[in-house]
Amino acid sequence: MSRTPLIAGNWKMYKTGLQAVETARKLSHLCSDVQNVEVLIAPPFLCIPLVAASLKNSKIKIGAQNLYFEKQGAYTGEISADMLKAADVEYVIIGHSERRQYFRETDTSVCRKIKAAIDEGLKPILCIGESETQRDEGKTFLTLDKQVSDGLKGFGLDELKDLVIAYEPVWAIGTGKTANIDQVKQVHQFLRSMLEKLFSKTLAAQTRILYGGSVKPENAKDLMGIEDVDGALVGGASLDADKFINIIKYNK
Ligand code: PEP
């Protein structure tokens, strides 16, 4: 089964509305000849409506970096799935390691957020990854197993048809360190076999598994060339349209 690669930019807490629109417009222009790759940017919440308006008629899709699992209510500072949907958001990043680390997100809250996203027709990007200590202690696969099993607990096959998984070793995020080819290959194979074991062969074959962690124009081609790697989740290098386009066009 062929899977269209997805190259997603996570802009984290960078850019004001005007800066975000400027980068999005530039990227859209640079992407005009891009084919067979889905391109996504996830700006800060506040920039989403402006960026979405500036990307009408563009191939670039809009993602959010988080959501809250309740539908509505007295949850000061939170954003719900239907608010995102109404703002033309298509994908939502869930369980990024920075959210797990600084905002105490757990596999249980991640699971509830995935449910909220799916119920609203948003495509979830489930982020998982081991810390440096977990890798050093030989607990990489144990950690990933738990994050996937608990994060996807209780879902039916139909619900997960648009699921994307992003494998992001925590020690590689924003550090300039990248997992080596063998490490990425092993993990992606492991994740695909987990999907087969937990759900089905078809779901395993159709689910895109992205790599994230210091992806740059210089290493994109090697990383994207690995079997079972179906794209990238890019932080730092996605903030600059000139850099990001060279990741998007990795196969040129
Ligand atoms: C990320 O934030 O998901 C990420 C991978 O960041 P960076 O590319 O900067 O390592």
mmCIF file of C-alpha atoms and ligand atoms in Angstrom:
data_model
loop_
_atom_site.group_PDB
_atom_site.id
_atom_site.type_symbol
_atom_site.label_atom_id
_atom_site.label_comp_id
_atom_site.label_asym_id
_atom_site.label_seq_id
_atom_site.Cartn_x
_atom_site.Cartn_y
_atom_site.Cartn_z
ATOM 1 C CA MET A 1 0.000 0.000 0.000
ATOM 2 C CA SER A 2 1.451 3.375 -0.923
ATOM 3 C CA ARG A 3 1.421 6.094 1.663
ATOM 4 C CA THR A 4 1.717 9.741 0.616
ATOM 5 C CA PRO A 5 4.523 11.270 2.667
ATOM 6 C CA LEU A 6 3.545 13.996 5.109
ATOM 7 C CA ILE A 7 5.991 16.762 5.973
ATOM 8 C CA ALA A 8 4.678 18.689 8.955
ATOM 9 C CA GLY A 9 6.075 21.841 10.516
ATOM 10 C CA ASN A 10 5.515 22.449 14.203
ATOM 11 C CA TRP A 11 5.990 26.165 14.816
ATOM 12 C CA LYS A 12 5.701 25.759 18.609
ATOM 13 C CA MET A 13 5.505 29.148 20.414
ATOM 14 C CA TYR A 14 7.145 31.138 17.648
ATOM 15 C CA LYS A 15 5.803 33.905 15.386
ATOM 16 C CA THR A 16 3.210 36.633 15.765
ATOM 17 C CA GLY A 17 0.236 36.647 13.407
ATOM 18 C CA LEU A 18 1.983 38.817 10.810
ATOM 19 C CA GLN A 19 5.193 36.806 10.949
ATOM 20 C CA ALA A 20 3.247 33.575 10.594
ATOM 21 C CA VAL A 21 1.332 34.870 7.561
ATOM 22 C CA GLU A 22 4.539 36.060 5.947
ATOM 23 C CA THR A 23 6.227 32.658 6.342
ATOM 24 C CA ALA A 24 3.096 30.766 5.279
ATOM 25 C CA ARG A 25 2.740 32.870 2.100
ATOM 26 C CA LYS A 26 6.380 32.405 1.209
ATOM 27 C CA LEU A 27 6.175 28.687 1.800
ATOM 28 C CA SER A 28 3.008 28.411 -0.247
ATOM 29 C CA HIS A 29 4.736 30.105 -3.154
ATOM 30 C CA LEU A 30 7.777 27.809 -2.828
ATOM 31 C CA CYS A 31 5.487 24.762 -2.683
ATOM 32 C CA SER A 32 3.613 25.527 -5.887
ATOM 33 C CA ASP A 33 5.391 22.755 -7.825
ATOM 34 C CA VAL A 34 5.422 20.197 -4.994
ATOM 35 C CA GLN A 35 3.665 16.950 -5.841
ATOM 36 C CA ASN A 36 3.032 13.672 -4.094
ATOM 37 C CA VAL A 37 3.893 15.101 -0.676
ATOM 38 C CA GLU A 38 1.392 16.485 1.805
ATOM 39 C CA VAL A 39 2.625 19.653 3.494
ATOM 40 C CA LEU A 40 1.317 20.826 6.837
ATOM 41 C CA ILE A 41 2.121 23.689 9.181
ATOM 42 C CA ALA A 42 1.007 23.945 12.786
ATOM 43 C CA PRO A 43 1.204 27.606 13.855
ATOM 44 C CA PRO A 44 0.355 28.843 17.361
ATOM 45 C CA PHE A 45 -3.422 28.868 17.985
ATOM 46 C CA LEU A 46 -3.696 32.636 17.718
ATOM 47 C CA CYS A 47 -2.179 32.641 14.220
ATOM 48 C CA ILE A 48 -4.371 29.875 12.819
ATOM 49 C CA PRO A 49 -7.266 31.974 11.431
ATOM 50 C CA LEU A 50 -4.879 34.450 9.790
ATOM 51 C CA VAL A 51 -2.689 31.713 8.329
ATOM 52 C CA ALA A 52 -5.722 29.727 7.153
ATOM 53 C CA ALA A 53 -7.093 32.818 5.376
ATOM 54 C CA SER A 54 -3.747 33.438 3.716
ATOM 55 C CA LEU A 55 -3.524 29.813 2.562
ATOM 56 C CA LYS A 56 -6.911 29.590 0.868
ATOM 57 C CA ASN A 57 -6.222 28.005 -2.543
ATOM 58 C CA SER A 58 -2.857 26.735 -1.316
ATOM 59 C CA LYS A 59 -1.778 23.102 -1.087
ATOM 60 C CA ILE A 60 -0.527 23.627 2.452
ATOM 61 C CA LYS A 61 -2.719 22.234 5.189
ATOM 62 C CA ILE A 62 -3.204 23.633 8.653
ATOM 63 C CA GLY A 63 -2.570 21.795 11.888
ATOM 64 C CA ALA A 64 -2.883 22.688 15.552
ATOM 65 C CA GLN A 65 -0.307 21.860 18.198
ATOM 66 C CA ASN A 66 -2.747 20.695 20.849
ATOM 67 C CA LEU A 67 -6.390 20.675 21.904
ATOM 68 C CA TYR A 68 -8.416 20.024 25.029
ATOM 69 C CA PHE A 69 -10.547 16.893 25.208
ATOM 70 C CA GLU A 70 -13.720 18.435 26.632
ATOM 71 C CA LYS A 71 -16.253 19.751 24.131
ATOM 72 C CA GLN A 72 -16.769 23.082 25.895
ATOM 73 C CA GLY A 73 -17.041 24.532 29.366
ATOM 74 C CA ALA A 74 -15.201 26.381 32.091
ATOM 75 C CA TYR A 75 -11.670 25.385 31.086
ATOM 76 C CA THR A 76 -9.855 28.684 31.026
ATOM 77 C CA GLY A 77 -7.173 28.935 28.402
ATOM 78 C CA GLU A 78 -8.095 25.772 26.526
ATOM 79 C CA ILE A 79 -9.158 25.185 22.921
ATOM 80 C CA SER A 80 -11.638 22.504 21.836
ATOM 81 C CA ALA A 81 -11.694 20.256 18.783
ATOM 82 C CA ASP A 82 -14.735 21.953 17.249
ATOM 83 C CA MET A 83 -13.082 25.376 17.570
ATOM 84 C CA LEU A 84 -10.165 23.994 15.566
ATOM 85 C CA LYS A 85 -12.422 22.397 13.005
ATOM 86 C CA ALA A 86 -14.276 25.685 12.534
ATOM 87 C CA ALA A 87 -10.945 27.396 11.880
ATOM 88 C CA ASP A 88 -10.109 25.067 8.948
ATOM 89 C CA VAL A 89 -7.693 22.924 10.919
ATOM 90 C CA GLU A 90 -7.244 19.445 9.448
ATOM 91 C CA TYR A 91 -4.602 17.840 11.665
ATOM 92 C CA VAL A 92 -3.787 18.130 15.343
ATOM 93 C CA ILE A 93 -0.519 17.224 17.040
ATOM 94 C CA ILE A 94 -1.219 15.323 20.251
ATOM 95 C CA GLY A 95 1.152 14.304 23.037
ATOM 96 C CA HIS A 96 4.227 16.179 21.834
ATOM 97 C CA SER A 97 7.085 15.516 24.249
ATOM 98 C CA GLU A 98 7.137 19.181 25.277
ATOM 99 C CA ARG A 99 3.509 18.862 26.343
ATOM 100 C CA ARG A 100 4.272 15.659 28.215
ATOM 101 C CA GLN A 101 7.318 17.227 29.861
ATOM 102 C CA TYR A 102 6.160 20.766 30.711
ATOM 103 C CA PHE A 103 2.385 20.330 30.935
ATOM 104 C CA ARG A 104 2.264 16.870 32.481
ATOM 105 C CA GLU A 105 0.319 15.213 29.707
ATOM 106 C CA THR A 106 -0.068 11.509 30.242
ATOM 107 C CA ASP A 107 -0.943 8.623 27.943
ATOM 108 C CA THR A 108 -4.452 8.805 29.411
ATOM 109 C CA SER A 109 -4.957 12.467 28.524
ATOM 110 C CA VAL A 110 -3.355 11.841 25.149
ATOM 111 C CA CYS A 111 -5.892 9.064 24.511
ATOM 112 C CA ARG A 112 -8.784 11.358 25.435
ATOM 113 C CA LYS A 113 -7.444 14.081 23.164
ATOM 114 C CA ILE A 114 -7.146 11.668 20.261
ATOM 115 C CA LYS A 115 -10.760 10.659 20.844
ATOM 116 C CA ALA A 116 -11.883 14.305 20.883
ATOM 117 C CA ALA A 117 -9.997 14.967 17.660
ATOM 118 C CA ILE A 118 -11.413 11.941 15.856
ATOM 119 C CA ASP A 119 -14.961 12.668 17.010
ATOM 120 C CA GLU A 120 -14.678 16.096 15.419
ATOM 121 C CA GLY A 121 -13.172 14.795 12.175
ATOM 122 C CA LEU A 122 -9.660 16.067 12.881
ATOM 123 C CA LYS A 123 -6.679 13.888 11.954
ATOM 124 C CA PRO A 124 -4.548 13.156 15.010
ATOM 125 C CA ILE A 125 -0.750 13.069 14.928
ATOM 126 C CA LEU A 126 0.197 11.021 17.976
ATOM 127 C CA CYS A 127 3.708 11.901 19.161
ATOM 128 C CA ILE A 128 5.740 9.316 21.004
ATOM 129 C CA GLY A 129 9.390 8.912 21.870
ATOM 130 C CA GLU A 130 11.846 7.769 24.487
ATOM 131 C CA SER A 131 14.051 9.989 26.638
ATOM 132 C CA GLU A 132 17.826 9.671 26.607
ATOM 133 C CA THR A 133 17.749 7.840 29.946
ATOM 134 C CA GLN A 134 15.132 5.392 28.716
ATOM 135 C CA ARG A 135 17.275 4.633 25.656
ATOM 136 C CA ASP A 136 20.451 4.272 27.738
ATOM 137 C CA GLU A 137 18.632 1.894 30.081
ATOM 138 C CA GLY A 138 17.434 -0.249 27.176
ATOM 139 C CA LYS A 139 13.802 0.800 27.689
ATOM 140 C CA THR A 140 13.122 2.329 24.283
ATOM 141 C CA PHE A 141 10.712 -0.321 23.022
ATOM 142 C CA LEU A 142 9.012 -0.702 26.388
ATOM 143 C CA THR A 143 8.390 3.041 26.480
ATOM 144 C CA LEU A 144 7.037 3.182 22.935
ATOM 145 C CA ASP A 145 4.888 0.111 23.505
ATOM 146 C CA LYS A 146 3.207 1.791 26.469
ATOM 147 C CA GLN A 147 2.739 5.123 24.707
ATOM 148 C CA VAL A 148 1.101 3.457 21.699
ATOM 149 C CA SER A 149 -0.992 0.898 23.616
ATOM 150 C CA ASP A 150 -2.282 3.398 26.166
ATOM 151 C CA GLY A 151 -2.584 6.320 23.754
ATOM 152 C CA LEU A 152 -4.711 4.253 21.364
ATOM 153 C CA LYS A 153 -6.633 2.273 23.973
ATOM 154 C CA GLY A 154 -10.276 1.583 23.189
ATOM 155 C CA PHE A 155 -10.337 2.732 19.575
ATOM 156 C CA GLY A 156 -12.029 0.817 16.800
ATOM 157 C CA LEU A 157 -10.408 0.306 13.432
ATOM 158 C CA ASP A 158 -12.649 2.809 11.652
ATOM 159 C CA GLU A 159 -11.774 5.550 14.091
ATOM 160 C CA LEU A 160 -8.066 5.274 13.354
ATOM 161 C CA LYS A 161 -8.172 5.483 9.589
ATOM 162 C CA ASP A 162 -6.571 8.973 9.565
ATOM 163 C CA LEU A 163 -4.144 8.356 12.406
ATOM 164 C CA VAL A 164 -0.571 9.553 11.957
ATOM 165 C CA ILE A 165 2.178 8.573 14.386
ATOM 166 C CA ALA A 166 5.276 10.705 14.880
ATOM 167 C CA TYR A 167 8.274 8.958 16.398
ATOM 168 C CA GLU A 168 10.320 11.677 18.053
ATOM 169 C CA PRO A 169 13.125 10.537 20.321
ATOM 170 C CA VAL A 170 13.091 13.188 23.053
ATOM 171 C CA TRP A 171 16.891 13.427 23.020
ATOM 172 C CA ALA A 172 16.792 14.424 19.342
ATOM 173 C CA ILE A 173 14.240 17.236 19.604
ATOM 174 C CA GLY A 174 15.819 20.650 19.234
ATOM 175 C CA THR A 175 19.233 19.289 20.150
ATOM 176 C CA GLY A 176 20.825 18.912 16.721
ATOM 177 C CA LYS A 177 21.256 15.174 17.475
ATOM 178 C CA THR A 178 19.468 12.842 15.081
ATOM 179 C CA ALA A 179 18.706 9.194 15.578
ATOM 180 C CA ASN A 180 20.841 7.115 13.245
ATOM 181 C CA ILE A 181 19.423 5.195 10.314
ATOM 182 C CA ASP A 182 19.390 1.847 12.145
ATOM 183 C CA GLN A 183 17.695 3.293 15.226
ATOM 184 C CA VAL A 184 14.967 4.906 13.124
ATOM 185 C CA LYS A 185 14.484 1.811 10.992
ATOM 186 C CA GLN A 186 14.170 -0.486 14.016
ATOM 187 C CA VAL A 187 11.657 1.762 15.764
ATOM 188 C CA HIS A 188 9.497 2.350 12.697
ATOM 189 C CA GLN A 189 9.365 -1.375 11.957
ATOM 190 C CA PHE A 190 8.485 -2.018 15.577
ATOM 191 C CA LEU A 191 5.682 0.559 15.491
ATOM 192 C CA ARG A 192 4.213 -0.858 12.318
ATOM 193 C CA SER A 193 4.219 -4.345 13.778
ATOM 194 C CA MET A 194 2.564 -2.995 16.926
ATOM 195 C CA LEU A 195 -0.235 -1.497 14.837
ATOM 196 C CA GLU A 196 -0.694 -4.852 13.150
ATOM 197 C CA LYS A 197 -0.776 -6.667 16.475
ATOM 198 C CA LEU A 198 -3.129 -4.189 18.161
ATOM 199 C CA PHE A 199 -5.392 -3.460 15.191
ATOM 200 C CA SER A 200 -4.938 -4.977 11.757
ATOM 201 C CA LYS A 201 -2.569 -5.546 8.893
ATOM 202 C CA THR A 202 -4.472 -2.996 6.810
ATOM 203 C CA LEU A 203 -4.272 -0.295 9.444
ATOM 204 C CA ALA A 204 -0.563 -1.015 9.921
ATOM 205 C CA ALA A 205 -0.003 -0.727 6.185
ATOM 206 C CA GLN A 206 -1.939 2.508 5.749
ATOM 207 C CA THR A 207 -0.790 4.470 8.825
ATOM 208 C CA ARG A 208 1.878 7.060 8.206
ATOM 209 C CA ILE A 209 4.725 6.987 10.693
ATOM 210 C CA LEU A 210 6.772 10.193 10.691
ATOM 211 C CA TYR A 211 10.213 10.742 12.130
ATOM 212 C CA GLY A 212 10.931 13.894 14.126
ATOM 213 C CA GLY A 213 14.023 15.183 15.883
ATOM 214 C CA SER A 214 16.426 17.707 14.340
ATOM 215 C CA VAL A 215 15.360 17.033 10.762
ATOM 216 C CA LYS A 216 17.195 19.494 8.505
ATOM 217 C CA PRO A 217 17.702 19.927 4.760
ATOM 218 C CA GLU A 218 21.078 18.158 5.164
ATOM 219 C CA ASN A 219 19.677 14.938 6.654
ATOM 220 C CA ALA A 220 16.150 14.836 5.207
ATOM 221 C CA LYS A 221 16.934 12.690 2.215
ATOM 222 C CA ASP A 222 18.666 9.975 4.261
ATOM 223 C CA LEU A 223 15.945 9.907 6.914
ATOM 224 C CA MET A 224 13.067 9.948 4.446
ATOM 225 C CA GLY A 225 14.709 7.195 2.454
ATOM 226 C CA ILE A 226 14.355 4.732 5.325
ATOM 227 C CA GLU A 227 11.747 2.055 4.794
ATOM 228 C CA ASP A 228 8.699 2.665 6.974
ATOM 229 C CA VAL A 229 9.441 6.390 7.348
ATOM 230 C CA ASP A 230 6.531 8.251 5.780
ATOM 231 C CA GLY A 231 7.537 11.830 6.340
ATOM 232 C CA ALA A 232 8.762 14.145 9.063
ATOM 233 C CA LEU A 233 7.615 16.294 11.927
ATOM 234 C CA VAL A 234 9.934 19.279 11.848
ATOM 235 C CA GLY A 235 10.368 21.898 14.563
ATOM 236 C CA GLY A 236 13.171 24.455 14.244
ATOM 237 C CA ALA A 237 13.835 24.045 10.542
ATOM 238 C CA SER A 238 10.158 24.596 9.656
ATOM 239 C CA LEU A 239 10.213 28.182 10.915
ATOM 240 C CA ASP A 240 12.206 29.318 7.913
ATOM 241 C CA ALA A 241 10.438 28.785 4.574
ATOM 242 C CA ASP A 242 13.738 28.485 2.674
ATOM 243 C CA LYS A 243 14.919 25.707 4.969
ATOM 244 C CA PHE A 244 11.581 23.962 5.194
ATOM 245 C CA ILE A 245 11.135 23.794 1.431
ATOM 246 C CA ASN A 246 14.440 21.956 1.156
ATOM 247 C CA ILE A 247 13.094 19.330 3.523
ATOM 248 C CA ILE A 248 9.789 19.137 1.655
ATOM 249 C CA LYS A 249 11.717 18.650 -1.588
ATOM 250 C CA TYR A 250 13.993 16.037 -0.013
ATOM 251 C CA ASN A 251 13.709 13.669 -2.943
ATOM 252 C CA LYS A 252 14.930 16.165 -5.515
HETATM 253 C C1 PEP B 1 9.463 18.890 17.130
HETATM 254 O O1 PEP B 1 9.218 19.881 17.780
HETATM 255 O O2 PEP B 1 8.566 18.070 16.930
HETATM 256 C C2 PEP B 1 10.809 18.710 16.590
HETATM 257 C C3 PEP B 1 11.089 17.587 16.004
HETATM 258 O O3 PEP B 1 11.691 19.744 16.745
HETATM 259 P P1 PEP B 1 13.127 19.904 16.021
HETATM 260 O O4 PEP B 1 12.930 19.600 14.565
HETATM 261 O O5 PEP B 1 13.515 21.322 16.253
HETATM 262 O O6 PEP B 1 14.060 18.926 16.657
#
